[in-house]
Coordinates of C-alpha atoms in Angstrom, one line a residue:
X199 CA -0.8 -39.6 23.3
X200 CA -1.4 -36.1 21.7
X201 CA -5.0 -35.0 21.7
X202 CA -4.8 -33.7 18.1
X203 CA -3.6 -37.0 16.7
X204 CA -6.8 -39.0 16.9
X205 CA -8.6 -36.7 14.4
X206 CA -6.4 -38.1 11.7
X207 CA -8.1 -41.4 11.9
X208 CA -11.7 -40.3 11.5
X209 CA -13.2 -42.4 8.7
X210 CA -13.4 -40.6 5.4
X211 CA -17.2 -40.3 4.6
X212 CA -16.6 -39.6 1.0
X213 CA -14.7 -42.9 0.5
X214 CA -12.9 -41.5 -2.7
X215 CA -9.3 -42.8 -2.3
X216 CA -7.8 -40.4 -4.8
X217 CA -9.4 -37.3 -3.2
X218 CA -8.5 -38.7 0.2
X219 CA -4.9 -39.1 -0.8
X220 CA -4.9 -35.5 -2.2
X221 CA -6.2 -34.1 1.0
X222 CA -3.6 -36.0 3.0
X223 CA -0.9 -34.6 0.8
X224 CA -2.1 -31.1 1.5
X225 CA -2.4 -31.7 5.3
X226 CA 0.8 -31.3 7.3
X227 CA 1.5 -34.7 8.9
X228 CA 2.3 -34.7 12.6
X229 CA 5.8 -35.6 13.6
X230 CA 6.4 -39.0 15.2
X231 CA 6.6 -38.2 18.9
X232 CA 7.2 -41.7 20.3
X233 CA 9.9 -44.3 20.2
X234 CA 8.4 -47.5 21.7
X235 CA 5.2 -49.3 20.7
X236 CA 4.1 -51.9 23.2
X237 CA 1.2 -54.3 23.6
X238 CA -0.3 -55.0 27.0
X239 CA -3.2 -57.2 28.1
X240 CA -6.3 -55.2 28.9
X241 CA -9.9 -55.8 29.8
X242 CA -11.5 -57.5 26.7
X243 CA -8.3 -57.8 24.8
X244 CA -5.0 -56.2 24.1
X245 CA -4.2 -52.5 24.2
X246 CA -1.4 -50.4 22.6
X247 CA 0.9 -48.0 24.3
X248 CA 3.2 -45.4 22.9
X249 CA 6.1 -44.8 25.3
X250 CA 3.9 -46.2 28.0
X251 CA 0.9 -44.0 27.2
X252 CA -2.3 -45.8 26.0
X253 CA -3.5 -45.2 22.4
X254 CA -7.0 -43.9 22.2
X255 CA -9.6 -43.7 19.5
X256 CA -11.0 -40.4 18.1
X257 CA -13.8 -40.7 20.6
X258 CA -11.2 -41.1 23.4
X259 CA -12.0 -44.7 24.1
X260 CA -9.1 -47.1 24.8
X261 CA -7.9 -48.7 21.6
X262 CA -8.3 -52.3 22.6
X263 CA -8.0 -55.2 20.1
X264 CA -9.7 -58.5 20.7
X265 CA -6.8 -60.7 19.8
X266 CA -3.0 -60.5 20.2
X267 CA -2.6 -61.2 16.5
X268 CA -4.7 -58.1 15.6
X269 CA -2.9 -56.0 18.2
X270 CA 0.4 -57.0 16.8
X271 CA -0.7 -56.1 13.3
X272 CA -2.0 -52.6 14.4
X273 CA 1.2 -52.1 16.5
X274 CA 3.2 -52.8 13.3
X275 CA 1.5 -49.9 11.6
X276 CA 2.6 -47.6 14.4
X277 CA 6.1 -49.0 14.5
X278 CA 6.4 -48.6 10.7
X279 CA 5.9 -44.8 10.8
X280 CA 8.9 -42.7 9.8
X281 CA 9.6 -39.2 10.9
X282 CA 5.9 -38.3 10.5
X283 CA 2.7 -40.2 11.2
X284 CA 0.8 -40.9 8.0
X285 CA -2.7 -42.3 8.5
X286 CA -2.9 -43.3 4.9
X287 CA -0.5 -46.1 5.7
X288 CA -2.5 -47.3 8.8
X289 CA -5.7 -48.8 7.5
X290 CA -6.0 -51.3 10.4
X291 CA -5.8 -48.5 12.9
X292 CA -8.6 -46.7 11.0
X293 CA -10.8 -49.8 10.9
X294 CA -10.2 -50.6 14.6
X295 CA -11.3 -47.0 15.4
X296 CA -14.4 -47.5 13.3
X297 CA -15.2 -50.7 15.0
X298 CA -14.9 -49.2 18.5
X299 CA -16.3 -45.7 17.9
X300 CA -19.0 -46.4 15.3
X301 CA -20.0 -50.0 14.6
X302 CA -20.1 -51.2 18.2
X303 CA -22.9 -48.6 18.9
X304 CA -25.1 -49.6 15.9
X305 CA -24.5 -53.3 15.3
X306 CA -27.9 -54.1 13.9
X307 CA -27.9 -51.3 11.4
X308 CA -24.4 -52.2 10.1
X309 CA -25.4 -55.9 9.8
X310 CA -28.5 -54.9 7.9
X311 CA -26.5 -52.7 5.6
X312 CA -24.1 -55.5 4.7
X313 CA -26.9 -58.0 4.2
X314 CA -28.7 -55.6 1.9
X315 CA -26.1 -56.3 -0.8
X316 CA -27.6 -59.8 -1.2
X317 CA -30.6 -58.3 -2.9
X318 CA -28.6 -57.0 -5.8
X319 CA -25.2 -58.8 -5.6
X320 CA -22.6 -58.1 -8.2
X321 CA -22.2 -61.8 -9.2
X322 CA -25.9 -62.1 -10.2
X323 CA -25.7 -59.6 -13.0
X324 CA -24.2 -61.1 -16.1
X325 CA -23.1 -60.0 -19.6
X326 CA -24.6 -61.5 -22.7
X327 CA -21.6 -60.7 -24.8
X328 CA -18.8 -60.7 -25.7
X329 CA -17.9 -64.3 -25.2
X330 CA -14.6 -63.5 -23.5
X331 CA -16.4 -61.5 -20.8
X332 CA -19.1 -64.1 -20.3
X333 CA -16.5 -66.7 -19.8
X334 CA -14.5 -64.6 -17.4
X335 CA -17.6 -63.8 -15.3
X336 CA -18.6 -67.5 -15.2
X337 CA -15.1 -68.5 -14.1
X338 CA -14.8 -65.9 -11.4
X339 CA -18.4 -65.7 -10.1
X340 CA -19.7 -69.3 -10.2
X341 CA -17.5 -70.4 -7.3
X342 CA -19.0 -67.6 -5.2
X343 CA -22.5 -68.7 -6.0
X344 CA -21.5 -72.3 -5.3
X345 CA -20.2 -71.2 -1.9
X346 CA -23.5 -69.5 -1.1
X347 CA -25.5 -72.6 -2.0
X348 CA -23.3 -75.1 -0.3
X349 CA -22.4 -73.2 2.9
X350 CA -25.3 -70.8 3.3
X351 CA -28.0 -72.9 1.6
X352 CA -28.8 -69.8 -0.5
X353 CA -29.5 -70.0 -4.2
X354 CA -29.6 -66.8 -6.3
X355 CA -31.2 -65.9 -9.6
X356 CA -29.0 -64.7 -12.4
X357 CA -30.0 -62.1 -14.9
X358 CA -28.4 -60.8 -18.1
X359 CA -27.8 -57.1 -18.1
X360 CA -28.5 -54.6 -15.3
X361 CA -32.3 -54.9 -15.0
X362 CA -33.1 -55.6 -11.3
X363 CA -34.1 -59.1 -10.4
X364 CA -35.7 -60.0 -7.1
X365 CA -33.9 -62.7 -5.2
X366 CA -35.5 -65.5 -3.2
X367 CA -36.5 -64.2 0.2
X368 CA -35.1 -67.4 1.8
X369 CA -31.7 -66.7 0.2
X370 CA -31.5 -63.1 1.3
X371 CA -32.6 -64.2 4.8
X372 CA -29.8 -66.8 4.8
X373 CA -27.2 -64.2 4.1
X374 CA -28.7 -61.9 6.8
X375 CA -28.6 -64.7 9.3
X376 CA -24.9 -65.4 8.5
X377 CA -24.1 -61.7 9.0
X378 CA -26.2 -61.6 12.3
X379 CA -24.2 -64.6 13.4
X380 CA -21.0 -62.6 13.0
X381 CA -22.5 -59.7 15.0
X382 CA -23.3 -62.0 17.9
X383 CA -19.7 -62.9 18.4
X384 CA -17.8 -61.2 21.3
X385 CA -15.7 -59.5 18.7
X386 CA -18.7 -58.8 16.5
X387 CA -17.9 -55.1 16.0
X388 CA -14.6 -55.9 14.4
X389 CA -16.0 -58.7 12.3
X390 CA -18.8 -56.5 11.0
X391 CA -16.2 -53.7 10.2
X392 CA -14.1 -56.1 8.2
X393 CA -17.1 -57.6 6.4
X394 CA -18.5 -54.2 5.6
X395 CA -15.2 -53.0 4.1
X396 CA -14.8 -56.2 2.0
X397 CA -18.4 -56.0 0.9
X398 CA -18.3 -52.3 0.0
X399 CA -14.9 -52.7 -1.8
X400 CA -16.0 -55.6 -3.9
X401 CA -19.7 -54.8 -4.4
X402 CA -20.6 -58.3 -3.3
X403 CA -21.5 -59.7 0.1
X404 CA -21.2 -63.2 -1.5
X405 CA -17.5 -62.5 -2.4
X406 CA -16.9 -61.1 1.1
X407 CA -18.4 -64.0 2.9
X408 CA -16.7 -66.6 0.6
X409 CA -13.4 -64.9 1.4
X410 CA -14.1 -64.6 5.2
X411 CA -15.3 -68.2 5.5
X412 CA -12.4 -69.8 3.5
X413 CA -14.5 -70.4 0.4
X414 CA -12.2 -68.2 -1.8
X415 CA -8.5 -67.2 -1.8
X416 CA -7.7 -63.5 -1.5
X417 CA -6.4 -63.0 -5.0
X418 CA -9.4 -64.9 -6.5
X419 CA -11.9 -62.8 -4.5
X420 CA -10.2 -59.5 -5.6
X421 CA -10.1 -60.6 -9.2
X422 CA -13.8 -61.6 -9.0
X423 CA -14.7 -58.1 -8.0
X424 CA -12.9 -56.6 -11.1
X425 CA -13.9 -58.9 -13.9
X426 CA -15.7 -56.2 -15.8
X427 CA -13.1 -53.6 -15.1
X428 CA -10.3 -55.9 -16.2
X429 CA -12.1 -56.6 -19.4
X430 CA -12.4 -52.9 -20.2
X431 CA -8.8 -52.4 -19.4
X432 CA -7.8 -55.1 -21.8
X433 CA -9.8 -53.4 -24.5
X434 CA -9.1 -49.8 -23.9
X435 CA -6.2 -49.7 -21.5
X436 CA -6.1 -48.2 -18.0
X437 CA -5.8 -44.5 -17.0
X438 CA -3.6 -43.4 -14.1
X439 CA -6.5 -42.3 -11.9
X440 CA -8.3 -45.6 -12.3
X441 CA -5.1 -47.5 -11.3
X442 CA -4.6 -45.2 -8.3
X443 CA -8.1 -45.8 -7.1
X444 CA -7.7 -49.5 -7.5
X445 CA -4.4 -49.5 -5.6
X446 CA -6.0 -47.7 -2.6
X447 CA -8.9 -50.1 -2.6
X448 CA -6.6 -53.1 -2.7
X449 CA -4.7 -51.8 0.3
X450 CA -7.9 -51.4 2.3
X451 CA -9.2 -54.8 1.1
X452 CA -6.0 -56.5 2.3
X453 CA -6.3 -54.8 5.7
X454 CA -10.0 -55.8 6.0
X455 CA -9.1 -59.4 5.2
X456 CA -6.2 -59.3 7.6
X457 CA -8.4 -57.9 10.4
X458 CA -11.0 -60.6 9.9
X459 CA -8.4 -63.4 9.7
X460 CA -6.7 -62.1 12.8
X461 CA -9.8 -62.6 14.9
X462 CA -9.5 -66.3 14.5

């Protein structure tokens, strides 16, 4: 595999999807140089090979996926490339690189960063008006709180407005314990990567955990993360840049959910 290709998949620190897309448009994309994409069993999982040569991460580690299902999904991204290789269309490859090159070396720190969201989770901050928004928040967010109470034994305080409210220490600890449990799995780096993506994209660790644990369907979880935004769009309409940002986030959200689900 070309040495200059791995640099395309370094995670975007700025995490602005519109600016990232603009940068990719300006950057010449490398030509596709391979015909065959194969999956082969490897130590601790399944590796990818392009015309028989192993795919490597930006840090030059072997790109090894923990399950055949995830390996097939990543391979599909490589097979789906046209004349050029466009990393914007390969979110699973990017996340796999992040898991192997970044998350695996700092599991505790990443787990703590995810769990931190429980202290100020999106679904705990409610509007007092108008009635339509109040009803929409209740409909979308109450199931996430019910999941937390029933599955994690964690109850959270609700507050009207944006003034910070301290959550029960036991509830925050229960979320942290759930995240730590994910980190302890053999494929923990991949699980944390997917959970971090879903948490960051929704602004809610409770939404992310509900989706990961089967307590919410994908479309419901994504809608729950955008109740306020959807309300504003209904009132004032949506601008092109906002829709573009949302489309990029949705692509990454689907990929993160697909990665977690593929781990079994």
